CSV table of C-alpha atoms in Angstrom, one decimal:
chain,number,residue,atom,x,y,z
A,91,MET,CA,56.2,-57.3,-53.1
A,92,ASP,CA,55.9,-61.4,-54.0
A,93,THR,CA,54.0,-63.6,-50.9
A,94,THR,CA,55.5,-66.6,-52.7
A,95,VAL,CA,57.2,-68.7,-51.1
A,96,ASP,CA,58.8,-72.3,-51.9
A,97,LEU,CA,60.1,-73.9,-49.3
A,98,ASP,CA,62.0,-76.5,-50.9
A,99,SER,CA,64.2,-74.4,-52.6
A,100,PHE,CA,66.1,-73.3,-50.0
A,101,ALA,CA,67.4,-76.8,-49.4
A,102,SER,CA,69.9,-75.4,-53.2
A,103,LEU,CA,69.9,-72.3,-52.2
A,104,VAL,CA,71.7,-72.2,-48.6
A,105,GLU,CA,75.5,-72.9,-48.7
A,106,ARG,CA,77.9,-74.1,-46.2
A,107,PRO,CA,80.2,-70.8,-45.2
A,108,ASP,CA,83.8,-70.9,-46.8
A,109,ASP,CA,85.5,-73.4,-44.8
A,110,ALA,CA,88.7,-72.6,-47.2
A,111,ALA,CA,88.5,-68.9,-45.9
A,112,ARG,CA,88.4,-70.7,-42.5
A,113,ARG,CA,90.9,-72.4,-42.7
A,114,ALA,CA,92.7,-69.4,-43.6
A,115,ALA,CA,91.8,-67.4,-41.0
A,116,GLU,CA,93.8,-70.5,-38.6
A,117,GLU,CA,97.0,-71.0,-40.6
A,118,ARG,CA,97.0,-67.0,-40.1
A,119,ARG,CA,96.5,-66.7,-36.5
A,120,LEU,CA,99.1,-69.4,-36.0
A,121,GLU,CA,101.7,-66.7,-37.9
A,122,LEU,CA,101.0,-64.4,-35.2
A,123,ASN,CA,103.1,-64.1,-31.9
A,124,THR,CA,99.9,-65.3,-29.3
A,125,PRO,CA,100.0,-69.3,-27.5
A,126,ARG,CA,97.5,-71.6,-29.6
A,127,GLY,CA,94.6,-71.3,-27.8
A,128,GLY,CA,95.7,-67.8,-26.0
A,129,LEU,CA,92.7,-66.2,-26.6
A,130,GLY,CA,90.0,-68.6,-26.6
A,131,GLN,CA,86.5,-68.4,-28.0
A,132,LEU,CA,87.8,-65.4,-29.7
A,133,GLU,CA,89.8,-67.9,-31.9
A,134,GLU,CA,86.7,-70.1,-32.8
A,135,LEU,CA,84.9,-66.9,-33.5
A,136,GLY,CA,86.9,-65.6,-35.9
A,137,ASN,CA,87.2,-68.7,-38.0
A,138,TRP,CA,83.4,-68.3,-38.0
A,139,LEU,CA,83.2,-65.1,-39.5
A,140,ALA,CA,85.8,-66.0,-42.0
A,141,SER,CA,83.6,-68.3,-42.7
A,142,VAL,CA,80.8,-66.9,-43.3
A,143,GLN,CA,82.3,-63.2,-44.6
A,144,GLY,CA,83.6,-65.5,-47.3
A,145,GLY,CA,87.1,-63.3,-47.8
A,146,THR,CA,90.9,-63.6,-47.8
A,147,GLU,CA,90.8,-61.3,-44.7
A,148,VAL,CA,88.5,-61.5,-42.3
A,149,ARG,CA,87.0,-57.4,-42.1
A,150,ALA,CA,86.3,-56.3,-38.6
A,151,LEU,CA,82.0,-56.0,-37.9
A,152,SER,CA,81.6,-52.3,-38.7
A,153,ALA,CA,77.7,-52.0,-39.6
A,154,PRO,CA,75.7,-54.4,-36.9
A,155,LYS,CA,71.9,-54.5,-36.4
A,156,VAL,CA,69.2,-55.7,-33.6
A,157,LEU,CA,66.7,-56.6,-35.4
A,158,LEU,CA,63.4,-57.1,-33.1
A,159,PHE,CA,59.7,-58.6,-34.9
A,160,ALA,CA,57.3,-57.6,-32.7
A,161,GLY,CA,53.4,-59.6,-32.2
A,162,ASP,CA,50.7,-59.5,-29.5
A,163,HIS,CA,49.2,-63.5,-29.2
A,164,GLY,CA,46.5,-64.8,-27.9
A,165,ILE,CA,47.3,-67.1,-25.9
A,166,ALA,CA,48.3,-64.4,-22.7
A,167,SER,CA,44.2,-63.2,-22.9
A,168,LEU,CA,45.2,-66.7,-20.2
A,169,GLY,CA,47.1,-64.4,-17.9
A,170,ILE,CA,49.9,-66.8,-18.2
A,171,SER,CA,52.8,-63.7,-18.7
A,172,ALA,CA,53.6,-61.3,-15.7
A,173,LEU,CA,53.0,-59.0,-18.5
A,174,ALA,CA,49.6,-56.8,-19.4
A,175,ALA,CA,47.6,-59.0,-21.8
A,176,GLY,CA,46.1,-55.4,-23.1
A,177,GLY,CA,48.9,-53.5,-24.5
A,178,GLY,CA,52.3,-55.0,-23.2
A,179,THR,CA,53.5,-55.5,-26.1
A,180,ALA,CA,52.5,-52.1,-27.7
A,181,ARG,CA,54.2,-50.4,-24.7
A,182,ARG,CA,57.5,-52.4,-25.3
A,183,VAL,CA,57.5,-51.1,-28.4
A,184,HIS,CA,57.2,-48.0,-27.7
A,185,ALA,CA,60.2,-47.8,-25.8
A,186,VAL,CA,62.4,-49.4,-28.0
A,187,LEU,CA,61.4,-46.4,-30.5
A,188,ASP,CA,61.9,-43.9,-28.0
A,189,GLY,CA,64.9,-45.0,-26.7
A,190,SER,CA,64.4,-46.1,-22.4
A,191,ALA,CA,64.4,-49.6,-23.4
A,192,PRO,CA,67.8,-51.2,-22.9
A,193,VAL,CA,68.2,-53.0,-25.6
A,194,ALA,CA,68.1,-49.0,-27.1
A,195,ARG,CA,71.4,-48.0,-25.0
A,196,LEU,CA,72.8,-51.0,-25.3
A,197,ALA,CA,73.0,-50.9,-28.9
A,198,GLY,CA,73.6,-46.6,-29.2
A,199,ARG,CA,76.6,-48.1,-26.5
A,200,PHE,CA,77.9,-50.4,-29.3
A,201,GLY,CA,77.4,-49.3,-32.2
A,202,ALA,CA,74.9,-51.3,-33.5
A,203,GLY,CA,71.6,-50.4,-35.9
A,204,LEU,CA,68.7,-50.9,-34.4
A,205,ARG,CA,65.2,-51.8,-36.0
A,206,VAL,CA,62.1,-52.6,-35.0
A,207,VAL,CA,59.6,-54.5,-37.6
A,208,ASP,CA,55.1,-55.1,-36.5
A,209,LEU,CA,53.7,-57.9,-37.2
A,210,ALA,CA,50.7,-58.4,-35.2
A,211,VAL,CA,51.3,-56.0,-32.6
A,212,ASP,CA,47.6,-55.4,-30.7
A,213,ALA,CA,47.4,-52.0,-31.2
A,214,PRO,CA,45.7,-49.3,-33.7
A,215,LEU,CA,47.7,-49.2,-36.6
A,216,GLU,CA,48.7,-45.8,-36.1
A,217,GLU,CA,49.6,-46.3,-33.1
A,218,PHE,CA,53.7,-46.4,-34.5
A,219,ASP,CA,55.7,-44.4,-37.6
A,220,PRO,CA,54.7,-46.2,-41.0
A,221,GLU,CA,58.5,-47.7,-41.2
A,222,VAL,CA,57.8,-49.0,-38.2
A,223,SER,CA,53.9,-50.6,-39.0
A,224,GLU,CA,54.4,-51.2,-43.1
A,225,TYR,CA,54.5,-55.4,-42.9
A,226,ARG,CA,52.6,-56.0,-40.7
A,227,ILE,CA,50.0,-58.7,-41.0
A,228,ARG,CA,47.0,-58.7,-38.7
A,229,ARG,CA,46.5,-56.9,-35.7
A,230,GLY,CA,47.0,-60.0,-32.3
A,231,SER,CA,46.0,-64.0,-33.3
A,232,GLY,CA,44.3,-66.5,-32.2
A,233,ARG,CA,44.3,-68.5,-28.9
A,234,ILE,CA,46.7,-71.4,-29.8
A,235,ASP,CA,45.1,-74.1,-27.7
A,236,LEU,CA,41.6,-73.4,-28.9
A,237,GLU,CA,42.2,-72.0,-32.7
A,238,ASP,CA,44.8,-71.1,-35.1
A,239,ALA,CA,46.9,-68.2,-34.7
A,240,VAL,CA,46.9,-66.9,-38.3
A,241,THR,CA,45.5,-68.7,-41.5
A,242,ALA,CA,47.5,-70.0,-43.9
A,243,GLU,CA,47.5,-66.7,-46.5
A,244,GLU,CA,48.4,-65.1,-43.2
A,245,ALA,CA,51.6,-67.5,-42.2
A,246,THR,CA,52.5,-67.6,-45.6
A,247,ARG,CA,52.7,-63.8,-46.2
A,248,ALA,CA,55.1,-63.0,-42.8
A,249,PHE,CA,56.5,-65.7,-44.0
A,250,ALA,CA,57.8,-63.7,-47.0
A,251,VAL,CA,58.0,-60.4,-45.5
A,252,GLY,CA,60.7,-61.9,-43.4
A,253,MET,CA,62.7,-62.9,-46.4
A,254,ALA,CA,62.1,-59.4,-48.0
A,255,ILE,CA,63.9,-58.0,-44.5
A,256,ALA,CA,66.6,-60.8,-45.3
A,257,ASP,CA,66.7,-58.6,-48.6
A,258,GLN,CA,67.0,-55.5,-46.8
A,259,GLU,CA,69.5,-56.0,-44.5
A,260,ALA,CA,71.4,-57.0,-47.0
A,261,GLU,CA,71.7,-54.6,-49.6
A,262,LEU,CA,71.8,-52.4,-47.0
A,263,GLY,CA,75.0,-53.6,-45.4
A,264,THR,CA,74.0,-55.2,-42.7
A,265,ASP,CA,77.5,-57.4,-41.7
A,266,LEU,CA,75.8,-59.3,-38.5
A,267,VAL,CA,72.2,-59.1,-37.5
A,268,LEU,CA,71.5,-59.6,-33.3
A,269,LEU,CA,67.8,-61.4,-33.5
A,270,GLY,CA,64.9,-60.4,-31.4
A,271,ASP,CA,61.9,-60.4,-30.6
A,272,LEU,CA,58.7,-58.4,-28.7
A,273,GLY,CA,55.5,-60.1,-27.4
A,274,VAL,CA,53.4,-61.2,-25.3
A,275,GLY,CA,53.1,-64.9,-24.9
A,276,SER,CA,55.3,-65.1,-27.0
A,277,THR,CA,57.6,-67.5,-25.0
A,278,THR,CA,54.5,-69.5,-24.7
A,279,VAL,CA,54.0,-69.7,-28.2
A,280,ALA,CA,57.6,-70.9,-28.4
A,281,ALA,CA,57.0,-73.6,-26.2
A,282,VAL,CA,54.8,-75.8,-28.0
A,283,LEU,CA,56.5,-75.5,-31.5
A,284,ILE,CA,59.6,-76.7,-29.3
A,285,GLY,CA,57.8,-79.7,-28.6
A,286,ALA,CA,56.2,-80.8,-31.1
A,287,LEU,CA,59.4,-80.4,-33.3
A,288,CYS,CA,61.7,-82.3,-30.2
A,289,GLY,CA,58.8,-84.5,-29.3
A,290,THR,CA,58.6,-84.0,-26.0
A,291,ASP,CA,55.4,-83.0,-23.6
A,292,ALA,CA,55.2,-79.8,-22.4
A,293,ALA,CA,56.5,-80.1,-18.9
A,294,ALA,CA,59.6,-80.6,-19.9
A,295,VAL,CA,59.1,-76.8,-22.1
A,296,CYS,CA,57.5,-75.4,-20.1
A,297,GLY,CA,59.3,-72.6,-18.7
A,298,ARG,CA,58.8,-69.6,-15.9
A,299,GLY,CA,59.1,-66.9,-19.0
A,300,SER,CA,58.0,-63.0,-17.3
A,301,GLY,CA,58.5,-64.9,-14.3
A,302,ILE,CA,55.7,-66.2,-13.4
A,303,ASP,CA,54.4,-68.2,-9.9
A,304,ASP,CA,53.9,-72.1,-9.7
A,305,LYS,CA,49.9,-71.5,-10.3
A,306,VAL,CA,50.5,-70.1,-13.1
A,307,TRP,CA,52.7,-71.9,-14.2
A,308,MET,CA,50.6,-75.0,-14.3
A,309,VAL,CA,47.9,-72.8,-16.6
A,310,LYS,CA,50.8,-72.2,-18.9
A,311,CYS,CA,51.7,-76.0,-18.4
A,312,ALA,CA,48.0,-76.5,-19.6
A,313,ALA,CA,47.9,-74.7,-22.3
A,314,ILE,CA,51.1,-75.6,-24.4
A,315,ARG,CA,49.6,-79.7,-23.8
A,316,ASP,CA,46.2,-78.0,-25.8
A,317,SER,CA,48.2,-76.7,-27.6
A,318,LEU,CA,50.3,-79.8,-28.8
A,319,ARG,CA,47.5,-81.5,-29.5
A,320,ARG,CA,46.2,-78.8,-32.0
A,321,ALA,CA,50.4,-79.2,-33.8
A,322,ARG,CA,50.7,-82.4,-34.3
A,323,PRO,CA,48.7,-83.3,-36.6
A,324,VAL,CA,50.2,-80.8,-39.0
A,325,LEU,CA,54.3,-81.5,-38.2
A,326,GLY,CA,55.2,-81.5,-42.3
A,327,ASP,CA,53.6,-78.5,-43.0
A,328,GLN,CA,56.2,-75.6,-41.3
A,329,LEU,CA,54.0,-73.0,-43.4
A,330,ALA,CA,50.7,-74.7,-41.8
A,331,LEU,CA,52.3,-76.0,-38.2
A,332,LEU,CA,53.3,-71.6,-38.5
A,333,ALA,CA,49.6,-70.7,-38.9
A,334,ALA,CA,48.3,-73.0,-36.2
A,335,THR,CA,50.5,-72.4,-33.4
A,336,GLY,CA,52.8,-70.1,-34.4
A,337,GLY,CA,51.6,-66.5,-35.6
A,338,ALA,CA,52.9,-63.6,-37.7
A,339,ASP,CA,55.9,-63.0,-36.3
A,340,PHE,CA,57.2,-66.2,-35.8
A,341,ALA,CA,56.6,-66.9,-39.9
A,342,ALA,CA,58.4,-63.8,-40.0
A,343,ILE,CA,61.4,-65.0,-38.4
A,344,THR,CA,61.6,-68.4,-39.7
A,345,GLY,CA,61.7,-66.6,-43.2
A,346,PHE,CA,64.2,-64.0,-42.4
A,347,LEU,CA,66.7,-66.6,-41.0
A,348,LEU,CA,66.4,-68.5,-43.8
A,349,GLN,CA,66.9,-65.9,-46.7
A,350,ALA,CA,70.0,-64.3,-44.3
A,351,ALA,CA,71.2,-67.6,-44.5
A,352,VAL,CA,70.9,-67.6,-48.6
A,353,ARG,CA,72.6,-63.7,-48.5
A,354,LYS,CA,74.9,-65.1,-46.3
A,355,LEU,CA,74.2,-62.5,-43.4
A,356,PRO,CA,75.6,-63.9,-39.9
A,357,VAL,CA,72.7,-63.8,-37.4
A,358,VAL,CA,72.9,-64.1,-33.4
A,359,LEU,CA,70.1,-65.5,-32.1
A,360,ASP,CA,69.0,-63.9,-28.5
A,361,GLY,CA,65.9,-66.6,-26.5
A,362,VAL,CA,63.8,-68.8,-26.8
A,363,VAL,CA,61.4,-67.4,-30.0
A,364,SER,CA,64.2,-66.8,-32.2
A,365,ALA,CA,65.6,-70.9,-31.2
A,366,ALA,CA,61.7,-72.5,-32.2
A,367,CYS,CA,62.3,-70.6,-35.5
A,368,ALA,CA,65.9,-71.4,-36.2
A,369,LEU,CA,64.7,-75.2,-35.6
A,370,MET,CA,61.9,-74.3,-37.5
A,371,ALA,CA,64.1,-73.2,-40.4
A,372,GLN,CA,66.5,-76.4,-39.8
A,373,ARG,CA,63.6,-78.3,-40.9
A,374,ILE,CA,63.2,-76.5,-44.0
A,375,SER,CA,67.1,-76.6,-44.9
A,376,PHE,CA,69.7,-78.8,-43.0
A,377,ARG,CA,72.4,-76.6,-43.4
A,378,ALA,CA,71.0,-73.0,-42.5
A,379,PRO,CA,72.4,-73.6,-38.7
A,380,GLU,CA,75.9,-72.9,-39.3
A,381,TRP,CA,75.0,-69.0,-40.3
A,382,TRP,CA,73.9,-68.2,-36.6
A,383,ARG,CA,75.5,-68.2,-32.5
A,384,ALA,CA,73.8,-68.3,-30.0
A,385,ALA,CA,73.6,-65.6,-27.5
A,386,LEU,CA,73.0,-67.5,-23.9
A,387,LEU,CA,70.7,-69.5,-21.9
A,388,THR,CA,67.4,-67.9,-20.2
A,389,GLY,CA,66.8,-70.3,-18.4
A,390,GLU,CA,63.9,-71.2,-20.4
A,391,PRO,CA,64.2,-75.1,-20.4
A,392,ALA,CA,62.6,-75.1,-24.2
A,393,LEU,CA,65.5,-72.6,-25.1
A,394,ALA,CA,68.2,-75.7,-24.5
A,395,LYS,CA,66.2,-78.5,-25.9
A,396,ALA,CA,66.5,-76.1,-29.1
A,397,TYR,CA,70.2,-75.6,-28.6
A,398,ASP,CA,70.9,-78.9,-28.0
A,399,ARG,CA,68.9,-80.3,-31.9
A,400,LEU,CA,70.7,-77.5,-33.2
A,401,THR,CA,74.0,-77.9,-32.1
A,402,LEU,CA,74.6,-74.5,-30.9
A,403,THR,CA,76.6,-73.4,-28.1
A,404,PRO,CA,75.6,-70.4,-26.1
A,405,LEU,CA,78.4,-67.6,-26.8
A,406,HIS,CA,77.9,-66.0,-22.7
A,407,ASP,CA,76.1,-66.4,-19.9
A,408,GLU,CA,74.7,-63.9,-17.5
A,409,ARG,CA,71.3,-64.6,-16.8
A,410,ILE,CA,69.6,-61.6,-19.0
A,411,THR,CA,66.4,-63.4,-19.2
A,412,MET,CA,64.1,-61.0,-20.9
A,413,GLY,CA,64.4,-61.0,-24.5
A,414,GLU,CA,63.5,-57.9,-26.7
A,415,GLY,CA,67.6,-58.9,-28.3
A,416,VAL,CA,69.2,-57.5,-25.1
A,417,GLY,CA,71.2,-61.8,-24.8
A,418,ALA,CA,72.6,-60.9,-28.4
A,419,LEU,CA,73.3,-57.7,-27.9
A,420,MET,CA,75.8,-58.5,-25.4
A,421,ALA,CA,77.0,-61.1,-27.5
A,422,LEU,CA,78.5,-58.2,-30.1
A,423,PRO,CA,81.8,-57.1,-28.6
A,424,LEU,CA,82.4,-60.8,-28.9
A,425,LEU,CA,82.2,-60.8,-31.9
A,426,GLN,CA,83.5,-57.4,-32.7
A,427,ALA,CA,86.8,-58.1,-30.0
A,428,ALA,CA,87.2,-61.4,-32.1
A,429,SER,CA,87.0,-59.7,-35.9
A,430,ASP,CA,88.9,-56.6,-35.0
A,431,LEU,CA,92.0,-59.2,-33.9
A,432,LEU,CA,91.6,-61.1,-37.1
A,433,ALA,CA,91.3,-56.9,-38.8
A,434,GLU,CA,93.7,-55.5,-37.6
A,435,GLN,CA,96.5,-57.7,-36.2
A,436,PRO,CA,99.3,-57.8,-38.7
A,437,PHE,CA,99.9,-61.5,-40.1
A,438,THR,CA,103.7,-61.4,-40.4
A,439,PRO,CA,106.3,-63.1,-37.9
A,440,ALA,CA,107.1,-61.0,-35.7
A,441,ALA,CA,110.7,-60.1,-35.7
A,442,PRO,CA,112.5,-62.3,-32.9
A,443,ALA,CA,114.0,-59.5,-30.3
A,444,ALA,CA,117.9,-59.2,-30.3
A,445,PRO,CA,119.4,-60.9,-27.8
A,446,ARG,CA,120.2,-58.9,-25.0
A,447,PRO,CA,123.7,-59.1,-23.1
A,448,PRO,CA,122.8,-61.3,-19.6
A,449,ALA,CA,123.2,-59.1,-16.4
A,450,ARG,CA,126.3,-58.8,-14.2
A,451,LEU,CA,125.8,-60.5,-11.2
A,452,PRO,CA,127.6,-58.8,-8.6
A,453,SER,CA,130.3,-60.6,-6.4
A,454,ALA,CA,129.6,-61.8,-2.7
A,455,ALA,CA,132.7,-59.2,-2.1
A,456,GLU,CA,130.6,-56.1,-3.2
A,457,LEU,CA,126.8,-57.5,-1.5
A,458,LEU,CA,129.1,-58.1,2.0
A,459,GLY,CA,130.2,-54.4,1.2
A,460,ARG,CA,126.4,-53.1,0.8
A,461,LEU,CA,125.9,-54.4,4.6
């Protein structure tokens, strides 16, 4: 696999979704016997699907896939997560693979495929099947308040892995990606990247993550503050920033998002990790966010800031905070409904109904006779 990356090329390679297809979808909807705006958000989503599919007719979503990038983060050793730092990510990966995790059960319910990619899980390489760990960059990552998460070479390789996975999914016929992550300590890393890219301080982006208390929150906030000091000197170099305060999974997700936009593969973002990578990708190609939709807000302050910068509006609010792609997956029925309505309804005006003869009203005498 070629691991050379030319970030400047994305500015020209990423095209805008097809605006003519969007307009055509809107015009065809006006031919239907539905009140204007009566389908609410489904109308906007249908128009977006028309534009990203780029055809004369919207195709029903037939091959959606949940894609989870997994990696451990050294910053978790500070005890800033309610999840166990040692082996916690590996256990979550196993739960997804054996079908017991919520995302696995819901993916089966909604007819979505499911794929896990191990980039930096802190577990032996033989812990998972080869198709899960074939792209692993390293085992775990550095503690970003003190040292780089990964080397520059590892960040570049991980970015190229993400690009390669986008190519694979496009060639497999995947028509919508529901993007998620698996990793202990990942919300802290995401907060650092979003804080650096948005120019905010640690307290403004430090959330509760896996459900931490006030005491742990203060430790997490200090870790974000110290990591931000390490991030700011490399803000102008996206790969250097991913190496210093991101990680292999973050670099891979960023590469995936950009190449997915190149391949015209639409993506639903799950939470703060995918949003942080989306911000990174936006820095590289300003058109890329037009190929994405945001699933939901999770209460993480960094996530709200990222979506505001990306000008993305969440599709639902089910108060899901666990990550793992569940929030993105819960947006799938909405998108399926939007595509089905445009794909399956007839696009010719309905024939007007034959007028009914006026009903005969009883006379007063008849009414009195019934009493």
